[in-house]
PDBQT receptor file of N, H, CA, C and O in Angstrom, charges set to zero:
ATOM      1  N   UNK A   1      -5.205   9.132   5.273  1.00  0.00    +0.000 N 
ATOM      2  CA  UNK A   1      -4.382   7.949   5.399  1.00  0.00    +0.000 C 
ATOM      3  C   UNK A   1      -4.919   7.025   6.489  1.00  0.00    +0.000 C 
ATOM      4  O   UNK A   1      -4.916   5.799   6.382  1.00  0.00    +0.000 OA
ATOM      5  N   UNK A   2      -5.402   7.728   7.592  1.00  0.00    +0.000 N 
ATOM      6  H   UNK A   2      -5.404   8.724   7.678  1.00  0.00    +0.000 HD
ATOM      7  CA  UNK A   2      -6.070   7.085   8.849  1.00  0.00    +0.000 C 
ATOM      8  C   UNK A   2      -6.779   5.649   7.586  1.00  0.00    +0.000 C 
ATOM      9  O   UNK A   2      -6.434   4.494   7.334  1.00  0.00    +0.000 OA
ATOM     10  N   UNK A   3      -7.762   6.472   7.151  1.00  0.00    +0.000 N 
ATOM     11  H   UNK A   3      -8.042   7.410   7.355  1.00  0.00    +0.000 HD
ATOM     12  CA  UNK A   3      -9.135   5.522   6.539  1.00  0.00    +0.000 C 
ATOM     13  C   UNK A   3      -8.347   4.359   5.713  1.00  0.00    +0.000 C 
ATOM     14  O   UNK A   3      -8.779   3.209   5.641  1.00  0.00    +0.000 OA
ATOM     15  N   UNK A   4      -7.129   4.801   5.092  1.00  0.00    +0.000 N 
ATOM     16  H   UNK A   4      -6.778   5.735   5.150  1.00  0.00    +0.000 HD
ATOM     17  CA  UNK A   4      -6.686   3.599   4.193  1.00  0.00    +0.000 C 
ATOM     18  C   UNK A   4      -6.342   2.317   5.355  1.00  0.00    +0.000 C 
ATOM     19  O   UNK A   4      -6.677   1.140   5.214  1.00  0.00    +0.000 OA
ATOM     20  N   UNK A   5      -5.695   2.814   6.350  1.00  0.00    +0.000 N 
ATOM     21  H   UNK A   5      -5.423   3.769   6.465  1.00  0.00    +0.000 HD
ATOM     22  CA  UNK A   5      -5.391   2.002   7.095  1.00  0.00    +0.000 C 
ATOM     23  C   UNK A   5      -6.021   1.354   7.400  1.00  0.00    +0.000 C 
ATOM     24  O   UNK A   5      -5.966   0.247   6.866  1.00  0.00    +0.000 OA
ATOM     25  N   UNK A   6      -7.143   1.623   8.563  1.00  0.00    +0.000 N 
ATOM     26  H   UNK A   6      -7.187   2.523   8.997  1.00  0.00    +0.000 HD
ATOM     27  CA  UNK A   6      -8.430   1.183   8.878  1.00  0.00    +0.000 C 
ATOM     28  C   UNK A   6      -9.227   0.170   7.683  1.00  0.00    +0.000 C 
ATOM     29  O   UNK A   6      -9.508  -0.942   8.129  1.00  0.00    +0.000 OA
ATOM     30  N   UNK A   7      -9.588   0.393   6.357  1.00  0.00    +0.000 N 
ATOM     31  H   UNK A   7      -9.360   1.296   5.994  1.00  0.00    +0.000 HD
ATOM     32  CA  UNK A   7      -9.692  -0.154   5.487  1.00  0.00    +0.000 C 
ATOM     33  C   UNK A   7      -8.372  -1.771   5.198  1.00  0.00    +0.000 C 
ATOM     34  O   UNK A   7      -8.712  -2.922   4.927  1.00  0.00    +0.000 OA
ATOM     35  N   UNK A   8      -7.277  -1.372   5.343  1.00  0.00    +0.000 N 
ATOM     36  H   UNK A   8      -7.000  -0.437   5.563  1.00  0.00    +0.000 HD
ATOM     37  CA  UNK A   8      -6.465  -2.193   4.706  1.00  0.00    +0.000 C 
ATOM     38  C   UNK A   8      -6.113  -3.538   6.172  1.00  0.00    +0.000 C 
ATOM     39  O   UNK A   8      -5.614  -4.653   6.012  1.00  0.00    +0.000 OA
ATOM     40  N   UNK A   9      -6.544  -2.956   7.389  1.00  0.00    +0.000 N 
ATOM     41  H   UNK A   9      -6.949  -2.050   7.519  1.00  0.00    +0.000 HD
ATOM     42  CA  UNK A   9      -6.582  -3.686   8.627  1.00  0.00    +0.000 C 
ATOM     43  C   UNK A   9      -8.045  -4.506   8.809  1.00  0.00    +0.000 C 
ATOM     44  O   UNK A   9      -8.460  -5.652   8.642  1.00  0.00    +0.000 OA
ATOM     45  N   UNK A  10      -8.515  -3.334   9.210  1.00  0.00    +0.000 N 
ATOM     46  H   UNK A  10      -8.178  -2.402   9.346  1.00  0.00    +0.000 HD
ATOM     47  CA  UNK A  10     -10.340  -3.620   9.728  1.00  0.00    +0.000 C 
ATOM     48  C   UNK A  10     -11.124  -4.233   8.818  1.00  0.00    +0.000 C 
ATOM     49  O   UNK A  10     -11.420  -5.401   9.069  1.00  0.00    +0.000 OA
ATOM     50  N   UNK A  11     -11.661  -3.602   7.522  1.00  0.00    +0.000 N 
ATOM     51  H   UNK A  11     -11.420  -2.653   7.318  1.00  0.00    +0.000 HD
ATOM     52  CA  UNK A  11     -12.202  -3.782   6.646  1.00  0.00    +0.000 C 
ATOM     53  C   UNK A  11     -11.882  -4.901   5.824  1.00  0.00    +0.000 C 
ATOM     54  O   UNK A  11     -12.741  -5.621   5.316  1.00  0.00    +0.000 OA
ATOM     55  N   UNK A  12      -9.994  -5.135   5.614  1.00  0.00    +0.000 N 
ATOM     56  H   UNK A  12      -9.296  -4.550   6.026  1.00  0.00    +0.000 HD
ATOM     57  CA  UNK A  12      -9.805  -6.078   4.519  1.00  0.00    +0.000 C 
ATOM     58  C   UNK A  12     -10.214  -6.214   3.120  1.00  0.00    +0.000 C 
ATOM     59  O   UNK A  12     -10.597  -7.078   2.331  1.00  0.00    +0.000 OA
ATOM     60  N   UNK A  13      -9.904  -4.701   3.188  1.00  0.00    +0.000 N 
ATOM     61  H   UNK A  13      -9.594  -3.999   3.829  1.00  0.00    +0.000 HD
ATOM     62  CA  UNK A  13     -10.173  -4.190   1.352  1.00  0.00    +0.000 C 
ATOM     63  C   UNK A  13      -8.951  -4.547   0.732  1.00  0.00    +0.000 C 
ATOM     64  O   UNK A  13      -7.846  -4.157   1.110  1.00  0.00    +0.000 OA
ATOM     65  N   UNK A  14      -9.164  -5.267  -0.192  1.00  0.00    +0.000 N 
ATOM     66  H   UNK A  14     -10.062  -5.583  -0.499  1.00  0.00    +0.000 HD
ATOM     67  CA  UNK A  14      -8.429  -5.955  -1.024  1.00  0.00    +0.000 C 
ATOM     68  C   UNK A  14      -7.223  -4.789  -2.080  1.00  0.00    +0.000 C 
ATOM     69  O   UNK A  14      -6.012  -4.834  -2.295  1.00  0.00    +0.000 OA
ATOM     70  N   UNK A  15      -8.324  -3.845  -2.509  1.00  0.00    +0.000 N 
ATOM     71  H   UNK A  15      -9.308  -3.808  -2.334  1.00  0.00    +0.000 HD
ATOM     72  CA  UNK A  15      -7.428  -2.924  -3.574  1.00  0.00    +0.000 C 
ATOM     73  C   UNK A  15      -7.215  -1.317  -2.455  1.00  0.00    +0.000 C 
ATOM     74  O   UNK A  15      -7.881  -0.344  -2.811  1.00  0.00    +0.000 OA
ATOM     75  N   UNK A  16      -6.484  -1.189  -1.436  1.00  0.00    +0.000 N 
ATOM     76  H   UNK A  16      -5.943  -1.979  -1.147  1.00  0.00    +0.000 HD
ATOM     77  CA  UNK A  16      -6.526  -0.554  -0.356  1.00  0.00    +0.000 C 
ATOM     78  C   UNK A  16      -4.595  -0.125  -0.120  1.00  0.00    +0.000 C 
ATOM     79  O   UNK A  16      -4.080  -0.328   0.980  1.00  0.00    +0.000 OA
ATOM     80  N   UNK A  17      -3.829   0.408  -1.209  1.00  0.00    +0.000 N 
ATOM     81  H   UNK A  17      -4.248   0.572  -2.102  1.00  0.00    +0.000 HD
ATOM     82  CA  UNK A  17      -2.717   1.138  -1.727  1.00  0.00    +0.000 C 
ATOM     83  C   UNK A  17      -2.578   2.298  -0.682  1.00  0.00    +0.000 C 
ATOM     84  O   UNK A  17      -3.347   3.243  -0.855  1.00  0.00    +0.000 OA
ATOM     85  N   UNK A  18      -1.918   2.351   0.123  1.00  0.00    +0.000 N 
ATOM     86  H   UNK A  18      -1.293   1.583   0.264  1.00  0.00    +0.000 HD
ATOM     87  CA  UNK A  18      -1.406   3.318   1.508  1.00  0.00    +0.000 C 
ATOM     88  C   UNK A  18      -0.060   4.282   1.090  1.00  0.00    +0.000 C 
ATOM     89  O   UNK A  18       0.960   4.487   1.747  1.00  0.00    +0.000 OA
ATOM     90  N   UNK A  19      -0.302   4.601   0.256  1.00  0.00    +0.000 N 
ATOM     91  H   UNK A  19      -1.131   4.435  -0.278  1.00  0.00    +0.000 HD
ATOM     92  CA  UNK A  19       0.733   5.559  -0.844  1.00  0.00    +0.000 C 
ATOM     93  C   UNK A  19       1.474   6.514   0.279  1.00  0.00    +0.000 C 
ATOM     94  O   UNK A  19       2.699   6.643   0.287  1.00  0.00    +0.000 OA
ATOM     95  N   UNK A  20       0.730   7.077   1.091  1.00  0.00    +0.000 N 
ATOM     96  H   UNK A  20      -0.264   6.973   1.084  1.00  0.00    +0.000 HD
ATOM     97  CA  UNK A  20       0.977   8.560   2.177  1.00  0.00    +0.000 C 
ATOM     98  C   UNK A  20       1.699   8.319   3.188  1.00  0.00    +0.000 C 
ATOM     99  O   UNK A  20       2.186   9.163   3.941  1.00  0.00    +0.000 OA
ATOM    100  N   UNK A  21       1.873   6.379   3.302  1.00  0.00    +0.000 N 
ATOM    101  H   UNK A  21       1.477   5.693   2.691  1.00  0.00    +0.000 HD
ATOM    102  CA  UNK A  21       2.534   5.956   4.524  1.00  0.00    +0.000 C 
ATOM    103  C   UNK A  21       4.371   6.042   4.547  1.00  0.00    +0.000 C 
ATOM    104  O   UNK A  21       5.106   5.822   3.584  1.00  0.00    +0.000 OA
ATOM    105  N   UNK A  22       4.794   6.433   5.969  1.00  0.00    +0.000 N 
ATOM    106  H   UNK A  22       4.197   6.612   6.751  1.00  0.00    +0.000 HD
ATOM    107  CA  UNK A  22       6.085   6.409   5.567  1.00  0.00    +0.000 C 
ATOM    108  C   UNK A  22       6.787   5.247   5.467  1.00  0.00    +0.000 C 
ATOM    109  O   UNK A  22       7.954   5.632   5.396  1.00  0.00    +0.000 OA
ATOM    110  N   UNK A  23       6.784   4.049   5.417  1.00  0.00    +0.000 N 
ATOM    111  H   UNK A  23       5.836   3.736   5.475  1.00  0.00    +0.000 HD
ATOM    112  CA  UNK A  23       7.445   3.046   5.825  1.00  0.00    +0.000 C 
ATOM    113  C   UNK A  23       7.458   2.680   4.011  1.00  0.00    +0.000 C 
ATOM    114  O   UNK A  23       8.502   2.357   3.445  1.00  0.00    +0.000 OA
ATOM    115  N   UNK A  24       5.871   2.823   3.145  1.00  0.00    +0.000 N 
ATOM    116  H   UNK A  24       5.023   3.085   3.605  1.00  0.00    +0.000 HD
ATOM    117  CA  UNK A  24       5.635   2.445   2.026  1.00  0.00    +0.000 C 
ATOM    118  C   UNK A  24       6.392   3.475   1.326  1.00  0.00    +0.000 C 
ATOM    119  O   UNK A  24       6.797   3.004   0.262  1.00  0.00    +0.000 OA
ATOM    120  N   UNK A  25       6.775   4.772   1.497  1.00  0.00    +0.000 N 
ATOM    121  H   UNK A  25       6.447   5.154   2.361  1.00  0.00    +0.000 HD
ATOM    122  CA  UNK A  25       6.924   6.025   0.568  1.00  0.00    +0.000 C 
ATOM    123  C   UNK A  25       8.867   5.960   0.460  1.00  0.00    +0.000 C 
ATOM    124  O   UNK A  25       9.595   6.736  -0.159  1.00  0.00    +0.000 OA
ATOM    125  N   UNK A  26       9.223   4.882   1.210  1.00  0.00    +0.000 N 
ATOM    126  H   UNK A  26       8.632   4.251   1.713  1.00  0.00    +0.000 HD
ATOM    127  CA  UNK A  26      10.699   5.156   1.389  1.00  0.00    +0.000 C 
ATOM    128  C   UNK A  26      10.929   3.408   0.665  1.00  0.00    +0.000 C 
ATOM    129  O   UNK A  26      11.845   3.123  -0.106  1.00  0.00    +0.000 OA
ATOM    130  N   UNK A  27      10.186   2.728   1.002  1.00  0.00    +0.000 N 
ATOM    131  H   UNK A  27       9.442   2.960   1.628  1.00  0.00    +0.000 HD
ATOM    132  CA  UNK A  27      10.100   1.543  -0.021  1.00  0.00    +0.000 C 
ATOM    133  C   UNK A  27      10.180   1.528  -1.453  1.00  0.00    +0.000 C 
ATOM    134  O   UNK A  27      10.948   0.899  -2.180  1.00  0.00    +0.000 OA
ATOM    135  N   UNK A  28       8.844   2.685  -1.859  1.00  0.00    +0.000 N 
ATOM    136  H   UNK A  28       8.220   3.197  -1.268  1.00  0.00    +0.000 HD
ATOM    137  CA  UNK A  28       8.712   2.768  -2.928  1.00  0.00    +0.000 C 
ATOM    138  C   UNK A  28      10.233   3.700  -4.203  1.00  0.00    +0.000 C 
ATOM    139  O   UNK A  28      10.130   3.917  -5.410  1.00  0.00    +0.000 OA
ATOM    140  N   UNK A  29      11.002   3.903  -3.613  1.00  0.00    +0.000 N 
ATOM    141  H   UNK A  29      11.086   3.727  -2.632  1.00  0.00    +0.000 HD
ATOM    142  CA  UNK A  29      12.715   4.085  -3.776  1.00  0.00    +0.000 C 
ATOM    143  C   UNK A  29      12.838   3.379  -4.686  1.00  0.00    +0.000 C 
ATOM    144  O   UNK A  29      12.929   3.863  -5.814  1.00  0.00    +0.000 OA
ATOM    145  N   UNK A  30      12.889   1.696  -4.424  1.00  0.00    +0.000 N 
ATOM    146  H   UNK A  30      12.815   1.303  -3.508  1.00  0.00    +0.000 HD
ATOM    147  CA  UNK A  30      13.328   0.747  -5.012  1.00  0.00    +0.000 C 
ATOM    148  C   UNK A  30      12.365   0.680  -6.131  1.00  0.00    +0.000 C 
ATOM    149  O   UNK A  30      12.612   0.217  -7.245  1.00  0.00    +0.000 OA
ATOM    150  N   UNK A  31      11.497   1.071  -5.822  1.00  0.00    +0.000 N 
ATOM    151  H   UNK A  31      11.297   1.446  -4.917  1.00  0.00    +0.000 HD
ATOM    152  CA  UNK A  31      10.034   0.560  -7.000  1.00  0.00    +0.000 C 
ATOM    153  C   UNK A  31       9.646   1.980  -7.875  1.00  0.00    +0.000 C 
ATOM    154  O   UNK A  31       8.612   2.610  -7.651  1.00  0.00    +0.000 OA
ATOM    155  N   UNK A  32      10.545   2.333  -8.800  1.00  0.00    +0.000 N 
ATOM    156  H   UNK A  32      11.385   1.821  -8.981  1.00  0.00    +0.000 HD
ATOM    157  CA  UNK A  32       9.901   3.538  -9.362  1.00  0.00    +0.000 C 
ATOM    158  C   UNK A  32       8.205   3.691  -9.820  1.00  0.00    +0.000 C 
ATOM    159  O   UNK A  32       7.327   4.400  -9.328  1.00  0.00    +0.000 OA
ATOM    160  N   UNK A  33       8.174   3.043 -10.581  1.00  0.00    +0.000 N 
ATOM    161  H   UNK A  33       8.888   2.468 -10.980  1.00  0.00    +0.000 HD
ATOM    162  CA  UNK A  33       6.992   2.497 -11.321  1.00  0.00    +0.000 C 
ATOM    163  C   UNK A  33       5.431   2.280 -10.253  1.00  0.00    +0.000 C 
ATOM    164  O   UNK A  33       4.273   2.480 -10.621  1.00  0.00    +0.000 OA
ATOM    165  N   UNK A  34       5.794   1.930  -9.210  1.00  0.00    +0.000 N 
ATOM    166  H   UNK A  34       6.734   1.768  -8.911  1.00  0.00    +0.000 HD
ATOM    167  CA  UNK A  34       4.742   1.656  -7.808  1.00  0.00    +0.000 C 
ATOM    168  C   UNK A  34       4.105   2.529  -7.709  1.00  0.00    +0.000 C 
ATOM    169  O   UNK A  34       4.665   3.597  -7.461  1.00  0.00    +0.000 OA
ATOM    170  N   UNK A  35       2.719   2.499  -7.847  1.00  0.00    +0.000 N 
ATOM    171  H   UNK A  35       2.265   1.631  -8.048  1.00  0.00    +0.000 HD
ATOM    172  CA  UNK A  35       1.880   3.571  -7.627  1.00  0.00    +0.000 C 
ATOM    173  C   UNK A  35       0.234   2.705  -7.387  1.00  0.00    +0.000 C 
ATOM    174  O   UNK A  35       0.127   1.511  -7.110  1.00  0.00    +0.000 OA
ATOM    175  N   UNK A  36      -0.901   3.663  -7.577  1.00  0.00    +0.000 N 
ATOM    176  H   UNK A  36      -0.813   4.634  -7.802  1.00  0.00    +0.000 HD
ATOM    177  CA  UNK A  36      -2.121   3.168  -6.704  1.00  0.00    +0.000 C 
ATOM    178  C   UNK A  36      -2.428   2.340  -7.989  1.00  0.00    +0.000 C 
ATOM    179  O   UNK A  36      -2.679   1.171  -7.694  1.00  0.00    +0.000 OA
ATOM    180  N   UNK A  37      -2.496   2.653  -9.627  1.00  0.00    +0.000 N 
ATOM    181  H   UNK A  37      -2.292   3.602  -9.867  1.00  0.00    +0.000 HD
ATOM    182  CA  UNK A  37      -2.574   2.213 -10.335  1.00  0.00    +0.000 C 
ATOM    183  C   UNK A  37      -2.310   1.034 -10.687  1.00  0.00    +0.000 C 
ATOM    184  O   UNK A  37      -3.259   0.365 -11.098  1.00  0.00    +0.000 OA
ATOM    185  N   UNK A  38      -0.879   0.376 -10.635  1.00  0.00    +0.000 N 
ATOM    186  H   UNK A  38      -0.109   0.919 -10.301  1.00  0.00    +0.000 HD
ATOM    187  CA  UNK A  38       0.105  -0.320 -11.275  1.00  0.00    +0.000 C 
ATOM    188  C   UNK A  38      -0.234  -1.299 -10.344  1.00  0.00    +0.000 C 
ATOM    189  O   UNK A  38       0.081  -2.448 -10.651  1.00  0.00    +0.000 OA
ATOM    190  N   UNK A  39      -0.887  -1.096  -9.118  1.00  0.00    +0.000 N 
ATOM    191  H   UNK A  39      -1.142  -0.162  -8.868  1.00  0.00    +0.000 HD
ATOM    192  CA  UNK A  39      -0.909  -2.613  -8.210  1.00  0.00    +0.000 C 
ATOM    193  C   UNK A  39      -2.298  -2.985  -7.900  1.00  0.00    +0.000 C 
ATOM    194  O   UNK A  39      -2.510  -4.032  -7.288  1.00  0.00    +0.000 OA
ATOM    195  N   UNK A  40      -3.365  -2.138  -8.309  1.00  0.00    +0.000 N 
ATOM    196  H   UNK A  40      -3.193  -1.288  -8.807  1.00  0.00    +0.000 HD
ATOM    197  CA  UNK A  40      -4.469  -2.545  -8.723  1.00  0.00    +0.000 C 
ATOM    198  C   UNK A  40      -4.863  -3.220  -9.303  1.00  0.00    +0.000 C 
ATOM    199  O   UNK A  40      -4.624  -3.126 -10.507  1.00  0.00    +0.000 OA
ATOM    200  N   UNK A  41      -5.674  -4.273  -8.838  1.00  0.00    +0.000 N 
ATOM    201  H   UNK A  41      -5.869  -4.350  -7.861  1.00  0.00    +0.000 HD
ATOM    202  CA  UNK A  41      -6.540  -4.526  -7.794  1.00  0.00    +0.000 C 
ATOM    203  C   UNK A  41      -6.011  -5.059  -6.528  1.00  0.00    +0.000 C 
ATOM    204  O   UNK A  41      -6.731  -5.469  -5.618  1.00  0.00    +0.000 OA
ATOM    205  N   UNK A  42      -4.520  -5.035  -6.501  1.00  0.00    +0.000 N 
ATOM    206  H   UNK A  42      -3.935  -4.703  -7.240  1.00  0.00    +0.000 HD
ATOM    207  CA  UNK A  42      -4.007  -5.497  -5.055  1.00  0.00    +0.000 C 
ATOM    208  C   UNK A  42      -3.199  -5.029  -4.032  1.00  0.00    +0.000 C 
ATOM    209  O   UNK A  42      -2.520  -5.581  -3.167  1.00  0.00    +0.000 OA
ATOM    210  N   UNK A  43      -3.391  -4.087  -4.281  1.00  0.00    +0.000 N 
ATOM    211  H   UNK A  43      -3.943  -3.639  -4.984  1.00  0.00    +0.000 HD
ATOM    212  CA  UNK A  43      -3.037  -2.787  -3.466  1.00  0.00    +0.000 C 
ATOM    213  C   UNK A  43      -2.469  -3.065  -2.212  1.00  0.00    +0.000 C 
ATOM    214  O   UNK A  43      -1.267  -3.188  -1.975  1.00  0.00    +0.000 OA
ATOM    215  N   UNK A  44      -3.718  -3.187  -1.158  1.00  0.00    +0.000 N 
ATOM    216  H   UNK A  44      -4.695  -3.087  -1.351  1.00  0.00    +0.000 HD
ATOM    217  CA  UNK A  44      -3.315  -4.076   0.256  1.00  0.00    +0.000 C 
ATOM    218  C   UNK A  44      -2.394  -4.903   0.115  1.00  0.00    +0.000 C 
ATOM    219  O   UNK A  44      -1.617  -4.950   1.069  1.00  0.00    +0.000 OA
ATOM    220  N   UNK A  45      -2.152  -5.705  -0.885  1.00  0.00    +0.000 N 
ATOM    221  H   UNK A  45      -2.783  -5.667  -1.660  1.00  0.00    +0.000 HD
ATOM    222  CA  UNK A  45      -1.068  -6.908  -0.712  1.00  0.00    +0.000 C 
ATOM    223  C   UNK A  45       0.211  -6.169  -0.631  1.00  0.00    +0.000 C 
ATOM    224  O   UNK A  45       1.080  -6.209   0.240  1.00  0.00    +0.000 OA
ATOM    225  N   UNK A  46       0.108  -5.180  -2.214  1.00  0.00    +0.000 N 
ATOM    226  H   UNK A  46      -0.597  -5.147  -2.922  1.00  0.00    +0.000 HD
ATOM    227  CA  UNK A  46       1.683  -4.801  -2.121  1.00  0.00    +0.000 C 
ATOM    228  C   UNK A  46       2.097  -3.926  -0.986  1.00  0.00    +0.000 C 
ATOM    229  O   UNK A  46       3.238  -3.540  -0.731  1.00  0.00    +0.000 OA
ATOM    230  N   UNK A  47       0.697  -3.608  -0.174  1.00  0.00    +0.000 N 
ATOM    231  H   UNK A  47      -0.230  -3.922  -0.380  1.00  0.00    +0.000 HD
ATOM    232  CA  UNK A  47       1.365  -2.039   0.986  1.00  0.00    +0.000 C 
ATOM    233  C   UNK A  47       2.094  -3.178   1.782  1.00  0.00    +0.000 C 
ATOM    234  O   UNK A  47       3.273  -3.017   2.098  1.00  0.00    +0.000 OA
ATOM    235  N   UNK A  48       1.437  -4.300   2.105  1.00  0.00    +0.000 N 
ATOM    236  H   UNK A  48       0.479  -4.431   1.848  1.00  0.00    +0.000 HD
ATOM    237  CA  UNK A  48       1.853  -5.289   3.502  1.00  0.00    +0.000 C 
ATOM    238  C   UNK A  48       3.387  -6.065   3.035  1.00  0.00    +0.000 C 
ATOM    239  O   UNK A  48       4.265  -6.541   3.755  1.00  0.00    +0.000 OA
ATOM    240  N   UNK A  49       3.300  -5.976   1.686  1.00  0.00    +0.000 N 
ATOM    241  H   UNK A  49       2.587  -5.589   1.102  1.00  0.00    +0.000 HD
ATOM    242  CA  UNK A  49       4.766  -6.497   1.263  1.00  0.00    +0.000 C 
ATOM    243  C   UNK A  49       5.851  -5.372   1.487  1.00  0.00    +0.000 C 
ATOM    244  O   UNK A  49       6.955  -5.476   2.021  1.00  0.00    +0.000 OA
ATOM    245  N   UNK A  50       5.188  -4.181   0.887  1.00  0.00    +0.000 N 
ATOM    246  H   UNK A  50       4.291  -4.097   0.452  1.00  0.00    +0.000 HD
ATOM    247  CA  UNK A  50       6.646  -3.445   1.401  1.00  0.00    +0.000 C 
ATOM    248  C   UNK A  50       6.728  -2.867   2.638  1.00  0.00    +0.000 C 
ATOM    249  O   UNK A  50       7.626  -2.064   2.889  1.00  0.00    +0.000 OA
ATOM    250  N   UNK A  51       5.976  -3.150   3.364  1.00  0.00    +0.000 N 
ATOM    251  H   UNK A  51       5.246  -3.802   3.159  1.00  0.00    +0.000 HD
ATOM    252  CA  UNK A  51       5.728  -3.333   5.594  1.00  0.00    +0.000 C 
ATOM    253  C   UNK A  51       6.418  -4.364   5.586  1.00  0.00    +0.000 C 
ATOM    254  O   UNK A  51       7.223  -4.248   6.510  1.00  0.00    +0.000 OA
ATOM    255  N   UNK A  52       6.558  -5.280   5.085  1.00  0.00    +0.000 N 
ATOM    256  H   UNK A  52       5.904  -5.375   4.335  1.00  0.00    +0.000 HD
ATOM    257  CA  UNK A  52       7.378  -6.339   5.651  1.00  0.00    +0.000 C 
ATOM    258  C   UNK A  52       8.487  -6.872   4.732  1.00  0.00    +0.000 C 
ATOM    259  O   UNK A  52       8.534  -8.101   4.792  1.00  0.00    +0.000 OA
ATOM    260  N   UNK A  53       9.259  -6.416   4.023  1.00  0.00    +0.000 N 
ATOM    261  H   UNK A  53       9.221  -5.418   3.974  1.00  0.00    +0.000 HD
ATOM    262  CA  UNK A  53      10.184  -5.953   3.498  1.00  0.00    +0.000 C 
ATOM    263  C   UNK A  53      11.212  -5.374   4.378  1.00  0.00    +0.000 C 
ATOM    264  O   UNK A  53      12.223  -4.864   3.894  1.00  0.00    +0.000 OA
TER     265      UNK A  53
């Protein structure tokens, strides 16, 4: 999870889905369907949406 992070901060990898995180894993509640798949290729976007949610 470290590396996704690092990736989804540092790197600015675009398709970079932080599935393992807790803030995303208690989000994903509302979002049955949410997974690494379903938000690919934008992964990073949706982790930072449901961080700031």
């Amino acid at each position: 999870m470290d590396n996704a992070i690092a990736e989804l901060r540092g790197e600015r990898v675009k398709d970079c889905f932080v599935e393992g995180d807790l803030i995303v894993k208690k989000r994903r509640i509302d979002y049955p369907n949410l997974n690494k798949q379903s938000v690919s290729p934008w992964g990073s976007y949706a982790t930072l949406h449901l961080w700031n949610q």
